Coordinates of C-alpha atoms in Angstrom, one line a residue:
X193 CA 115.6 92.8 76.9
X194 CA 117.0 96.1 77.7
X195 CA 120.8 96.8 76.8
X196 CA 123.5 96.9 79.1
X197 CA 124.1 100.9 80.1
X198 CA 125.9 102.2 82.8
X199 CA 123.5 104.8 83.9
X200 CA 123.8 106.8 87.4
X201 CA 120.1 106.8 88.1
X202 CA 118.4 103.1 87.6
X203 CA 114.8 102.8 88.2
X204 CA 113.9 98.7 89.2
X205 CA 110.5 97.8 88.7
X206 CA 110.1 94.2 90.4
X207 CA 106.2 93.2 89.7
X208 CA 105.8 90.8 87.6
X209 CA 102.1 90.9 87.0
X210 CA 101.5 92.6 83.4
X211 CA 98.7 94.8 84.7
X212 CA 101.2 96.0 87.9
X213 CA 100.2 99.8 89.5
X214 CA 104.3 99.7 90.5
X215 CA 105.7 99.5 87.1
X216 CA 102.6 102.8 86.3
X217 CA 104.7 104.7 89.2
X218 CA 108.0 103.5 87.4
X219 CA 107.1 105.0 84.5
X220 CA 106.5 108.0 86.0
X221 CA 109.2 108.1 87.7
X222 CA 111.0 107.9 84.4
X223 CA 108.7 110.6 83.0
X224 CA 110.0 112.7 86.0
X225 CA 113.6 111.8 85.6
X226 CA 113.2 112.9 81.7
X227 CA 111.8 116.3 83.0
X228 CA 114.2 117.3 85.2
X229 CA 117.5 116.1 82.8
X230 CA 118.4 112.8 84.7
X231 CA 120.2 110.4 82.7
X232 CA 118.2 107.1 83.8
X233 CA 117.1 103.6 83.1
X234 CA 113.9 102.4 84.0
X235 CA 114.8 98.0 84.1
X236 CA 111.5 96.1 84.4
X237 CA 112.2 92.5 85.9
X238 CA 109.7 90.9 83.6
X239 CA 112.4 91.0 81.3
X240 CA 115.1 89.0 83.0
X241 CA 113.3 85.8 84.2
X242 CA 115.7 85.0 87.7
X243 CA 116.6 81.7 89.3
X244 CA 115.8 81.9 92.8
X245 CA 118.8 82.5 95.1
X246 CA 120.6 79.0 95.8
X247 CA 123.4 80.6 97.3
X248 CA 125.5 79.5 94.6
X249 CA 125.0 78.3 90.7
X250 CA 122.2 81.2 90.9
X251 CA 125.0 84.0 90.8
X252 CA 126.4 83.0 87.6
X253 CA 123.0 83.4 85.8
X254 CA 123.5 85.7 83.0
X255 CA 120.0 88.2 83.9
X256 CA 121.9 88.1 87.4
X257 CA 125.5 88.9 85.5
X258 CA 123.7 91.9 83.7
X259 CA 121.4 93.1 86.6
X260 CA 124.5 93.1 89.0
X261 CA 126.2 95.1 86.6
X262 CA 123.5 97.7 86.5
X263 CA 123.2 98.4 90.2
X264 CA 126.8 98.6 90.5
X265 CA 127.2 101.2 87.9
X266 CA 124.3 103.1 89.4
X267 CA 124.6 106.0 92.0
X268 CA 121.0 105.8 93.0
X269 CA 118.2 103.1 92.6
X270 CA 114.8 103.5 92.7
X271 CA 112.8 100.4 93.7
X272 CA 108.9 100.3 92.0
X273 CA 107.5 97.2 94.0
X274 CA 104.2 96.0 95.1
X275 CA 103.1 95.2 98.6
X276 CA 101.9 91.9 99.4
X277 CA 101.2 90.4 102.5
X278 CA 102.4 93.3 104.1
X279 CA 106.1 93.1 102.4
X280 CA 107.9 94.3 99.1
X281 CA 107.4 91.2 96.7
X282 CA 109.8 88.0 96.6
X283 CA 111.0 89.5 93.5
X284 CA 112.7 92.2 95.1
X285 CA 113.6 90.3 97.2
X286 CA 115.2 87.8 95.5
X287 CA 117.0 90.2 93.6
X288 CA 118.9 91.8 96.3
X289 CA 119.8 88.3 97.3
X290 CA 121.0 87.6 94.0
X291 CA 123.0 90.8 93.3
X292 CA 124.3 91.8 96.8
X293 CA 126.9 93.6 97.1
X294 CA 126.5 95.1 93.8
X295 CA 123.9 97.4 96.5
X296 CA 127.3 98.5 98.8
X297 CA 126.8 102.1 98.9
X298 CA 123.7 103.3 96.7
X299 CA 121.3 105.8 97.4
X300 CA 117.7 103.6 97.6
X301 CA 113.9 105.4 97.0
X302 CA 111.1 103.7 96.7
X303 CA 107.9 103.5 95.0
X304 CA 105.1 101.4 96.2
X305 CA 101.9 99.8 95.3
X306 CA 99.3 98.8 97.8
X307 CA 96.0 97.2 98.4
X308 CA 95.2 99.4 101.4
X309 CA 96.7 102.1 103.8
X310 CA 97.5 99.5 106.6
X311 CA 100.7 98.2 105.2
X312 CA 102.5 101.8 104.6
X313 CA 105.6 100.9 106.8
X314 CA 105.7 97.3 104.6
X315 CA 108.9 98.5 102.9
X316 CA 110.7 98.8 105.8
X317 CA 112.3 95.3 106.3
X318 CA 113.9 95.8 103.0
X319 CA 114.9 99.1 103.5
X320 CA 116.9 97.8 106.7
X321 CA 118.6 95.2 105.1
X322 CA 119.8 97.6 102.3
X323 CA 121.0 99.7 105.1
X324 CA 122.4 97.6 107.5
X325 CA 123.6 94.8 104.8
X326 CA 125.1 97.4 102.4
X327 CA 125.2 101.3 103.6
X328 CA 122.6 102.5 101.5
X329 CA 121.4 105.8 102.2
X330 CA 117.7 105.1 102.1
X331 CA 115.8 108.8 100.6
X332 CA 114.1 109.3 104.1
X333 CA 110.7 110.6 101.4
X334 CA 108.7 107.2 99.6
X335 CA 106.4 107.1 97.9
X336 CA 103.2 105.0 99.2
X337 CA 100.1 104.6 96.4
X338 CA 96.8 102.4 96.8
X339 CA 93.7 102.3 94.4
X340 CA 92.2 105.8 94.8
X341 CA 95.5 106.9 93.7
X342 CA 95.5 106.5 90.4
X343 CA 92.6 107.1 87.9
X344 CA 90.2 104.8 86.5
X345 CA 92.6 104.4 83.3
X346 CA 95.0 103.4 85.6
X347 CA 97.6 106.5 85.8
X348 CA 98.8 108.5 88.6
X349 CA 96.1 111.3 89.8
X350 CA 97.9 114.6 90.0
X351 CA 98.6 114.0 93.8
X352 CA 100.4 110.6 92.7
X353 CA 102.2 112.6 90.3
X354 CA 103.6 115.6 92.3
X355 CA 104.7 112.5 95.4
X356 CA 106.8 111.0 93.0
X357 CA 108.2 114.4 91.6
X358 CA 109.1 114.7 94.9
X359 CA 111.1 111.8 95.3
X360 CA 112.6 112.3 91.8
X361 CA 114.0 115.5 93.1
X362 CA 114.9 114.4 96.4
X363 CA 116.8 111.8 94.8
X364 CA 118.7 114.2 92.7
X365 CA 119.2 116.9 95.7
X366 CA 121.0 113.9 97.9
X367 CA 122.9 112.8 95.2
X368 CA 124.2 116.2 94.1
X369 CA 124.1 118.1 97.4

């Protein structure tokens, strides 16, 4: 399990699946964080195994103690997810749920994986609720990936790459000014 770090830039990936193309853009999202001097966390939620929100023994679990802690001491958040069924996954999901207001004020990007092209405004729902639930400033530039976006080994082509360049330094221009 990663150690508790108050870090200004956190980097969430939420798939759970072991061979996820998400936690491939988190990584290089960290890559791109390393390269431009951003002290960052990249927290992979494989490693905290979550009850599912109850609404109220669930927020006393100790991976929800930590994780909460996390995004509070965070300035900005980026958000690796999958798409599935047109939507981020119930992990995110659940996660926000779980940690709440711990969101309240954060600058949120986003990173996702998709089957196809047709589900490129998925992300949306959850970027509302961020917004509307807890005055995140949402980085109006995400970053949307399918299969022909990353190579047959399973990284980032160079397109993927520079996208989420992008967003790394769009994340660091709205934060800093």
């Amino acid at each position: 399990m990663a150690k508790t770090v108050s870090i200004e830039y956190l980097i969430i990936s939420t798939s759970l699946r072991s061979a996820s193309l998400s936690r491939v853009m988190a990584e290089a999202a960290r890559e791109e964080y390393a390269k431009l001097g951003v002290a960052h966390q990249l927290i992979d939620l494989r490693e905290y195994v979550l009850p599912l929100c109850d609404g109220e023994a669930a927020y006393g679990h100790p991976h929800v103690t930590t994780l909460s802690a996390l995004i509070e001491a965070a300035r900005v958040i980026i958000v690796a997810t999958p798409i599935y069924n047109y939507d981020a996954n119930a992990a995110v999901k659940n996660l926000v749920e779980l940690t709440g207001s711990a969101w309240e004020n954060k600058t949120v990007g986003f990173l996702c994986a998709a089957g196809g092209a047709s589900s490129y405004m998925s992300v949306m729902s959850l970027a509302n609720s961020l917004m509307l639930d807890f005055r995140c400033l949402i980085i109006p530039r995400f970053v949307y990936a399918k299969g022909d976006d990353f190579t047959s080994k399973k990284q980032p082509t160079p397109d993927l790459t520079a996208r989420i360049h992008e967003l790394a330094g769009a994340s660091v221009k709205i934060r800093n000014g």
